[in-house]
Short mmCIF file of C-alpha atoms and ligand atoms in Angstrom, two decimals:
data_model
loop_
_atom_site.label_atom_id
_atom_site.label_comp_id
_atom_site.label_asym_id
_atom_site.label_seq_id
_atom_site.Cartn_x
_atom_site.Cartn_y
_atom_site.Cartn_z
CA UNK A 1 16.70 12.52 8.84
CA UNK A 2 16.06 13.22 12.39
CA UNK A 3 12.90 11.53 11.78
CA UNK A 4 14.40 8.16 11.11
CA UNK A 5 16.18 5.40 13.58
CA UNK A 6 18.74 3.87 12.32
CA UNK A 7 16.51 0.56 11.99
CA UNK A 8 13.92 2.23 9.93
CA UNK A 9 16.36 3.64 7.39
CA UNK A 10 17.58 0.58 6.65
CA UNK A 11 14.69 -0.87 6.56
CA UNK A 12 13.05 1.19 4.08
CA UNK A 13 15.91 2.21 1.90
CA UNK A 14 14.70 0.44 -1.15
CA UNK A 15 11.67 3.05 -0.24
CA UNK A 16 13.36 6.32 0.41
CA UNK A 17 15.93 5.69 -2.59
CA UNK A 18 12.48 6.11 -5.07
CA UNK A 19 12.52 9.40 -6.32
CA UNK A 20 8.30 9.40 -6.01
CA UNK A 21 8.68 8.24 -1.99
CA UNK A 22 11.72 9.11 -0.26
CA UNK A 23 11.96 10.13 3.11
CA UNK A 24 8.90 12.48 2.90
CA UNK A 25 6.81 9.10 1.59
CA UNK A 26 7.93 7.18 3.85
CA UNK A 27 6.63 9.39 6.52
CA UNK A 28 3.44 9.44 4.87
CA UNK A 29 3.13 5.92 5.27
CA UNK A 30 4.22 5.76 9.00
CA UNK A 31 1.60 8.30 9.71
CA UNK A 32 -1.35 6.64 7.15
CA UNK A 33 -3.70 4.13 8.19
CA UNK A 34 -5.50 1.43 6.16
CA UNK A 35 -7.79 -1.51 6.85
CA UNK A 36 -7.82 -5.26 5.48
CA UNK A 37 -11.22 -6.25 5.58
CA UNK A 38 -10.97 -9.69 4.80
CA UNK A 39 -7.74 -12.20 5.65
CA UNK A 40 -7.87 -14.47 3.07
CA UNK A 41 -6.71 -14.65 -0.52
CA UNK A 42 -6.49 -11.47 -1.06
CA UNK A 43 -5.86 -9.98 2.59
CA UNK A 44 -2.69 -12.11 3.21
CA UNK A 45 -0.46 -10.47 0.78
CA UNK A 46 -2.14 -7.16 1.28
CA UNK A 47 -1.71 -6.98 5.12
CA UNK A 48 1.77 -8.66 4.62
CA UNK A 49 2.63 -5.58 1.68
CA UNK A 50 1.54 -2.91 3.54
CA UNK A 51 3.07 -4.28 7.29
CA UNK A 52 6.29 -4.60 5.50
CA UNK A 53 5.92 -0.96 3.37
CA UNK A 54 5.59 0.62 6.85
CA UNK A 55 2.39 1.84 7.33
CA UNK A 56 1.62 3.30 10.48
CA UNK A 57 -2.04 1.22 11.41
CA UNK A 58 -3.14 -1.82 9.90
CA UNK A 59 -6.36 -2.77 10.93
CA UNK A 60 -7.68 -6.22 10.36
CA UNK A 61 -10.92 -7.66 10.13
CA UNK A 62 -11.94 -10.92 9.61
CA UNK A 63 -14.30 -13.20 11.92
CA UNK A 64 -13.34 -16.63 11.39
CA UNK A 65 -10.67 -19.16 12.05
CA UNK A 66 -7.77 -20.38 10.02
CA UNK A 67 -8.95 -23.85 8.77
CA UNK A 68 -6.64 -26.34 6.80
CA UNK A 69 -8.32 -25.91 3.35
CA UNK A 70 -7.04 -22.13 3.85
CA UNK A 71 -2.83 -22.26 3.39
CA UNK A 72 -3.04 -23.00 -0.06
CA UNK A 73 -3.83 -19.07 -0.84
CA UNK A 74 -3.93 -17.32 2.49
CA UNK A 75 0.10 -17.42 3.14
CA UNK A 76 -0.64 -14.71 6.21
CA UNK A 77 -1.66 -17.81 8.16
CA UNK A 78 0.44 -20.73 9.04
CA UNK A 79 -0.26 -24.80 9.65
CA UNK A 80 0.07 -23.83 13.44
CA UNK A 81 -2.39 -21.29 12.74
CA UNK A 82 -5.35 -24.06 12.71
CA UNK A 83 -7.39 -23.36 14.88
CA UNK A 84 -7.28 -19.62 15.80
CA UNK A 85 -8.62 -16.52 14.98
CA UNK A 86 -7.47 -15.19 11.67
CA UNK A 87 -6.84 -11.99 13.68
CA UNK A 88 -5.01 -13.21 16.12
CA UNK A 89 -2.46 -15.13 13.56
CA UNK A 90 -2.45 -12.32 11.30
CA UNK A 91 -1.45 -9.94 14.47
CA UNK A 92 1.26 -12.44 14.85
CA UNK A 93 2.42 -12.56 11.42
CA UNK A 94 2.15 -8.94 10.87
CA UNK A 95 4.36 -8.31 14.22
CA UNK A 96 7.13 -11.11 13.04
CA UNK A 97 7.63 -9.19 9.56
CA UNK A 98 7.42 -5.48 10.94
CA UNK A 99 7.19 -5.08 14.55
CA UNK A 100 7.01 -0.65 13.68
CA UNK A 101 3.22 -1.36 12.58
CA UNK A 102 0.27 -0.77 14.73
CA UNK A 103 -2.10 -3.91 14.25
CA UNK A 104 -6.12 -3.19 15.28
CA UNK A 105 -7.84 -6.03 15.15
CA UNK A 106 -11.18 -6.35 14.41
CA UNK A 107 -12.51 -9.84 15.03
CA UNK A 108 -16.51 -9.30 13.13
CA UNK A 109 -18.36 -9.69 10.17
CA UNK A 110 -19.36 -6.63 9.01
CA UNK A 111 -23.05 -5.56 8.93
CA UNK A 112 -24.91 -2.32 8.47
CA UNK A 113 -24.80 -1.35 12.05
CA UNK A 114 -20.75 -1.65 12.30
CA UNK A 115 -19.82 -1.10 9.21
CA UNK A 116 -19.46 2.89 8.79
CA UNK A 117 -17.63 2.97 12.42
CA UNK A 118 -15.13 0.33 11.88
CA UNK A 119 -14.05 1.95 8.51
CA UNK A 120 -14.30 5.84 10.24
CA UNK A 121 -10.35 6.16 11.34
CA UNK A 122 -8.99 4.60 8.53
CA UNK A 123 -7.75 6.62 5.04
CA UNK A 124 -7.73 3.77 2.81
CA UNK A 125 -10.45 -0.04 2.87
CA UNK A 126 -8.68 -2.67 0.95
CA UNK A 127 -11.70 -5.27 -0.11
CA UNK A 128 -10.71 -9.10 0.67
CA UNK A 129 -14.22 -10.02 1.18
CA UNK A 130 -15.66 -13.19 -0.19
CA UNK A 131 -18.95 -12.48 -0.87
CA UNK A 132 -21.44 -9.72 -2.46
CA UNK A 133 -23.45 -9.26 0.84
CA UNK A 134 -20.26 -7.79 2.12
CA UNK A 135 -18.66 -6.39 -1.06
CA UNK A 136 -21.75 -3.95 -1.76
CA UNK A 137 -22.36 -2.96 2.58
CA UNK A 138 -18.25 -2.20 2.26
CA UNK A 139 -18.78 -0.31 -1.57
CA UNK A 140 -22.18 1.70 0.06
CA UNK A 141 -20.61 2.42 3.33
CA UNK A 142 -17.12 3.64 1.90
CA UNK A 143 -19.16 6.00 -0.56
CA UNK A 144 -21.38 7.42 2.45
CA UNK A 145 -18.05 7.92 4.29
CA UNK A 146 -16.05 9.24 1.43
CA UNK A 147 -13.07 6.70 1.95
CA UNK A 148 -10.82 5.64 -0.83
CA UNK A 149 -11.40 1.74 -1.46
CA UNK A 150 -9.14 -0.74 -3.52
CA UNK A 151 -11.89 -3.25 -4.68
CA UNK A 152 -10.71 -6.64 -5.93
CA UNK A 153 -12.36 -10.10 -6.70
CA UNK A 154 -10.76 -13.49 -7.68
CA UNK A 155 -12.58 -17.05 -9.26
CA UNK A 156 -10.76 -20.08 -10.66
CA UNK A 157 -7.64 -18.29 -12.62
CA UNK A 158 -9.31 -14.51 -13.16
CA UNK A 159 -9.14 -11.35 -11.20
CA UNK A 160 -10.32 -8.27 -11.37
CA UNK A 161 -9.42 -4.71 -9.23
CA UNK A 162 -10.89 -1.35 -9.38
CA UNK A 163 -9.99 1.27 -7.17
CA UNK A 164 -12.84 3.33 -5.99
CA UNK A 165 -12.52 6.99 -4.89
CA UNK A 166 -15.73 8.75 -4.15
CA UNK A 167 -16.76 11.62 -6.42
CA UNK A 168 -13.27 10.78 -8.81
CA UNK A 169 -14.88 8.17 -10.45
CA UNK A 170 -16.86 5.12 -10.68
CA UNK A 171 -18.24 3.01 -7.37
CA UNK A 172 -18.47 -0.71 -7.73
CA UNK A 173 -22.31 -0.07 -8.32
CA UNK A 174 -21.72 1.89 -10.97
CA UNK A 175 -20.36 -1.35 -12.50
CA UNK A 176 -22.83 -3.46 -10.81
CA UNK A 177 -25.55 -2.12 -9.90
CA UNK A 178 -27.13 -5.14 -7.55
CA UNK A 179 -25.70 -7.94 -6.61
CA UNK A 180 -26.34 -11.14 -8.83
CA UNK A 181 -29.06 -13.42 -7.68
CA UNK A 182 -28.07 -16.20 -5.17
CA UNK A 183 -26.93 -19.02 -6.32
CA UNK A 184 -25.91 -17.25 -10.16
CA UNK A 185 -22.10 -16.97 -9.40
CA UNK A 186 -19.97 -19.53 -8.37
CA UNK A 187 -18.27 -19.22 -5.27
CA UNK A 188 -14.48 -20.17 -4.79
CA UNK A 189 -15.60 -22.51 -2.29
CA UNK A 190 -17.32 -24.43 -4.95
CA UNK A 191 -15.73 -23.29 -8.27
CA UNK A 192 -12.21 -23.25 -6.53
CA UNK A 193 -9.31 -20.75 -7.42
CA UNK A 194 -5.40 -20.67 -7.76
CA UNK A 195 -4.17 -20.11 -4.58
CA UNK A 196 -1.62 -17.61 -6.26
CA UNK A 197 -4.34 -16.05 -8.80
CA UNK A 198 -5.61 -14.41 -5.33
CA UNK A 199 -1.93 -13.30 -4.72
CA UNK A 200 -1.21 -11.18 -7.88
CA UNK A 201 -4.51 -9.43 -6.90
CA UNK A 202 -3.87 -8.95 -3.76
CA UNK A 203 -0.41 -7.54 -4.41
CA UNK A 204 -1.82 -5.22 -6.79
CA UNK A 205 -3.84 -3.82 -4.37
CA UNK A 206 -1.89 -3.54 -2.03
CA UNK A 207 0.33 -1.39 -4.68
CA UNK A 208 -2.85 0.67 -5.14
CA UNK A 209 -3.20 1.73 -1.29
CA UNK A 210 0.12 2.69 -1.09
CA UNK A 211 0.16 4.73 -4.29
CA UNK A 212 -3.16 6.41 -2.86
CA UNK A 213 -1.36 7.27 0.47
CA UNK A 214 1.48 8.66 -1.05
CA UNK A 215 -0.54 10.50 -3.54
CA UNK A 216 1.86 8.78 -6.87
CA UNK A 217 0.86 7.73 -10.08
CA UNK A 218 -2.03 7.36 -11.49
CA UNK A 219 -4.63 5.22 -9.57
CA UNK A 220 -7.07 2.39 -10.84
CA UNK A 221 -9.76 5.16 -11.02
CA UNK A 222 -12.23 4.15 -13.33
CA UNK A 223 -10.21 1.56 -14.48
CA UNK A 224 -10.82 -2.28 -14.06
CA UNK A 225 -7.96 -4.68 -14.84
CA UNK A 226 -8.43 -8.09 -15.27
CA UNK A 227 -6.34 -11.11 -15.18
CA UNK A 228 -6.96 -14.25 -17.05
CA UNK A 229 -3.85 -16.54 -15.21
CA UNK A 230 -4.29 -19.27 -17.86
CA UNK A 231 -3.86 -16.89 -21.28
CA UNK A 232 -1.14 -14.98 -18.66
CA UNK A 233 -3.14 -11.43 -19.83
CA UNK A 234 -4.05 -8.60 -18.12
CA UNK A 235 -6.51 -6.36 -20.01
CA UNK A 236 -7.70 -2.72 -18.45
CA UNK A 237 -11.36 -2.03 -19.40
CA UNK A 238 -12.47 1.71 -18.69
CA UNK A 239 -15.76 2.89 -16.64
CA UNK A 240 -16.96 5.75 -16.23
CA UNK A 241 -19.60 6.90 -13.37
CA UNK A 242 -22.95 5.90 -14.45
CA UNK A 243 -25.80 8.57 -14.37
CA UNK A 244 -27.99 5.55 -13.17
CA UNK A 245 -26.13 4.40 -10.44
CA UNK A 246 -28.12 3.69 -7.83
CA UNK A 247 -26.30 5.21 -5.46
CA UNK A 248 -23.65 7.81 -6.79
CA UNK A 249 -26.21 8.55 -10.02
CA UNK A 250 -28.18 11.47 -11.00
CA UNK A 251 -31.15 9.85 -8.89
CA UNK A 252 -30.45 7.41 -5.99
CA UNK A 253 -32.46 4.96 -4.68
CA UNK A 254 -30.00 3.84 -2.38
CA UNK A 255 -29.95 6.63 0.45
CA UNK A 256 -28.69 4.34 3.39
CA UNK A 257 -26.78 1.16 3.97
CA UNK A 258 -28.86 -1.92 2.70
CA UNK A 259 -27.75 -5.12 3.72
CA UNK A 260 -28.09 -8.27 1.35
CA UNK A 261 -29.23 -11.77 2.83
CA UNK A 262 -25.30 -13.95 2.43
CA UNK A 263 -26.00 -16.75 0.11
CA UNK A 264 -25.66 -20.12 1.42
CA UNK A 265 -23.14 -21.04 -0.28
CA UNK A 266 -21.52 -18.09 1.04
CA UNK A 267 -21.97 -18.09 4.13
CA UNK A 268 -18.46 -20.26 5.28
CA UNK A 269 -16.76 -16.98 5.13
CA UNK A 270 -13.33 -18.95 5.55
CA UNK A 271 -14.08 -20.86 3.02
CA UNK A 272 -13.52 -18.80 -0.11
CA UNK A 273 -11.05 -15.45 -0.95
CA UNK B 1 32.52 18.81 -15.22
CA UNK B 2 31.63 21.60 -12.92
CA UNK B 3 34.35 23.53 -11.70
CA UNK B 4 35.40 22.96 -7.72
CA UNK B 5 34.25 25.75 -5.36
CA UNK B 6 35.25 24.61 -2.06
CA UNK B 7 34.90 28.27 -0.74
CA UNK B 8 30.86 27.88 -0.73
CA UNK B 9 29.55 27.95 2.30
CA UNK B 10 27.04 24.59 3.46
CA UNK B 11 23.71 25.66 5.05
CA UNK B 12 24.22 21.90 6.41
CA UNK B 13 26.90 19.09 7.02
CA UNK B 14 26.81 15.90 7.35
CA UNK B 15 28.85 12.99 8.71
CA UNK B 16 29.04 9.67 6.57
CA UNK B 17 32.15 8.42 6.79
CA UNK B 18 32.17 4.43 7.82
CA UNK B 19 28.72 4.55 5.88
CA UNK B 20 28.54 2.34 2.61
CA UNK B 21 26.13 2.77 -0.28
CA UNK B 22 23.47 2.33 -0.27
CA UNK B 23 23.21 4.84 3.14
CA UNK B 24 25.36 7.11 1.81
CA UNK B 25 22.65 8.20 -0.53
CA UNK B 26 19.91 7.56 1.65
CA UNK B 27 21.32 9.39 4.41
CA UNK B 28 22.25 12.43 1.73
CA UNK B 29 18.47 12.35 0.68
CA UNK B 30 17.31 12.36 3.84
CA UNK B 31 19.00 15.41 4.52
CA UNK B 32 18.68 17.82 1.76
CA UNK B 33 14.71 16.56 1.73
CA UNK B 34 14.48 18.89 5.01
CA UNK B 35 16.04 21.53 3.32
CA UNK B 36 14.94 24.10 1.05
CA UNK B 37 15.96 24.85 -2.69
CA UNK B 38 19.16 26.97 -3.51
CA UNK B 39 21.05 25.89 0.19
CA UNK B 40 23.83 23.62 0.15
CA UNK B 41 24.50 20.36 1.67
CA UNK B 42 28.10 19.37 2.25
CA UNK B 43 28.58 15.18 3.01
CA UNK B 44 31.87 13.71 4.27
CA UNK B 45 32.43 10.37 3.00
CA UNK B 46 35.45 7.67 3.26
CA UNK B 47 33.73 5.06 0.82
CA UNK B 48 35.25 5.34 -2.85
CA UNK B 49 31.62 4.38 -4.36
CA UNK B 50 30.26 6.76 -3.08
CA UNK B 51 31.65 9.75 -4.38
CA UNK B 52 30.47 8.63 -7.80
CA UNK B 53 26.77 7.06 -6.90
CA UNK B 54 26.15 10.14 -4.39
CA UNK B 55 26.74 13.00 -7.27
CA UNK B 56 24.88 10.57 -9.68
CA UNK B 57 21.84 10.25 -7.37
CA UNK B 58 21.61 13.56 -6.30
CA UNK B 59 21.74 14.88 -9.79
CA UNK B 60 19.09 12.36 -10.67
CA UNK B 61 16.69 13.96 -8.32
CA UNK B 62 17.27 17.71 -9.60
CA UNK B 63 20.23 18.68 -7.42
CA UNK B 64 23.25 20.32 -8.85
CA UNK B 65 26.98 18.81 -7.43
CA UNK B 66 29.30 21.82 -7.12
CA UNK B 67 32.00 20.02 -5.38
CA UNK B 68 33.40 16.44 -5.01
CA UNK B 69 36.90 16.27 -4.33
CA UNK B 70 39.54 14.91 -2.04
CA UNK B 71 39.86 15.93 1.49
CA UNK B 72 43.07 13.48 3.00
CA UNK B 73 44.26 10.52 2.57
CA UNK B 74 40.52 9.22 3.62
CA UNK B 75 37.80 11.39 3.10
CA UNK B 76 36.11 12.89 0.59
CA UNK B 77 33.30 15.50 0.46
CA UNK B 78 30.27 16.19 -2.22
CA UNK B 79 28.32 19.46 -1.99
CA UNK B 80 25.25 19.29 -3.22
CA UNK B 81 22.95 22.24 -3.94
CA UNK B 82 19.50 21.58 -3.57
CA UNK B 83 17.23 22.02 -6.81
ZN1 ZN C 301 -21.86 4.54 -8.56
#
């Protein structure tokens, strides 16, 4: 109790009154760290879930600016936002809702070099990213480093999310082995996607991270759900670890951290999630 | 209805009165979470609610009320032993 201002336990009495969190949850929280990689779509309400839950670190990563055709799904940014960093306005943001978090910023793209560095101090990656170059580096490099990561993707009205925990269950590979071929799979950029689609996907994951910090529930281990907005459906389709994976299997080819050319149609980072 | 023993003795005490739910539970929880099972928390209160959603709460989460009864014209206390 000791523990606690007065600020923080109003703040988080919605939290402490849970029988699973409580004081000793919230705690866990203020002390846990997790990063955002990717401030988009799915980052915004992410960041914005797990500022206002308490936790004690967010990092942030994202290396482009906010752009106009942005603020219909990526609510951590504002109109006035235009312009600037996505760190930078998320660091803003994030400080305006809960000024008790610690905000790291990390204003790159990730690549094979920073990749396992960037994600060493955190205990839980939260996947925004918008493209499979990144999505595989961040599902190889989490699985070399033996992090916890909340995988999620979003196109047109579906989602899907999969949490990944190294040697619990399935990685992403495990699922999909390599990335489709350029060019195969729309990207939002071109196949568009409902600014709030992102936002029920992003909340759930940011309800995965915290029930991974606190150690509650049962987590999306080996278990995909997927959202179909237009039917309003969500449907939970089980994996288990695949023998073949290529990198977790019985015989991997994949022994270091590949990196996959970005598609063109990828490459305007800002432009999709 | 447990029987009144206002002769236990309270490993710890706490303070709420002026506090209105929900911090009267919050602030119980908060401090029989730093103590250990079988010890015995004693809260003052001086808000009405509470001495119904405090017992309820804390019996939700395993704990056994001994003791909620009338102090003055004012107060109130709730022990609570720890389960
Ligand atoms: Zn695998």
């Amino acid at each position: 109790m000791l523990d606690f201002t007065e600020e923080e336990i109003k703040r988080y009495s919605r939290h402490i009154i849970l029988k699973e969190v409580g004081g000793r949850g919230q705690k866990k929280l203020r002390e846990s760290s997790a990063l955002v990689v990717g401030l988009g779509g799915l980052g915004s309400p992410v960041a914005l879930y797990l500022a206002a839950a308490g936790i004690g670190t967010l990092g942030v990563l994202d290396n482009d600016v906010v752009e106009l055709s942005n603020l219909q799904r990526q609510i951590l940014h504002g109109t006035s936002d235009i312009g600037r960093q996505k760190t930078d306005s998320a660091e803003n943001r994030i400080r305006a809702l809960n000024p008790g978090v610690k905000v790291t910023k990390h204003c790159a793209r990730l690549d094979k070099n920073n990749v396992e560095r960037t994600i060493r101090d955190y205990d839980v990656i939260i996947d925004g990213v918008d493209n499979f170059a990144a999505r595989y580096l961040l599902n190889d490099a989490c699985f070399f480093g033996n992090k916890p990561l909340v995988e999620a993707g979003v196109l047109q009205f579906l989602g899907q999310i999969m949490t990944i925990v190294p040697g619990k269950g399935p990685c992403y590979r495990c699922v999909f082995p390599e990335p489709p071929p350029p060019g195969s799979v729309p990207s939002c950029q071109e196949a568009g996607i409902l600014g709030a689609v992102a936002g029920v996907l992003g909340v759930l994951q940011a309800t995965e991270a915290i029930k991974l910090i606190l150690g509650i529930g049962k987590p999306l281990v080996g278990r995909m759900i997927i959202y179909e907005a237009l039917s309003g459906s969500f449907r939970e389709v089980g994996f288990r670890p695949n023998p073949k994976c290529p990198l977790c299997g019985e015989k991997p080819s994949i022994t270091e951290l590949v990196e996959y050319p970005v598609a063109c149609e990828e490459q305007r980072q800002d432009a999709v999630t | 209805m447990e029987q009144p023993k206002p002769q236990v003795k309270a490993d710890k005490e706490i303070n709420l009165k002026g506090e209105v739910c929900p911090y009267t539970f919050v602030k119980s929880k908060l401090a029989i979470e730093e103590m250990l099972p079988g010890q015995v928390l004693r809260v003052i209160v001086d808000y009405v609610p509470a001495t119904k959603n405090v017992p309820r709460s804390m019996q939700n989460e395993g704990n056994s009320v001994l003791d909620v009864s009338k102090l003055n014209d004012n107060d109130w206390q709730i022990v609570v032993r720890k389960g």
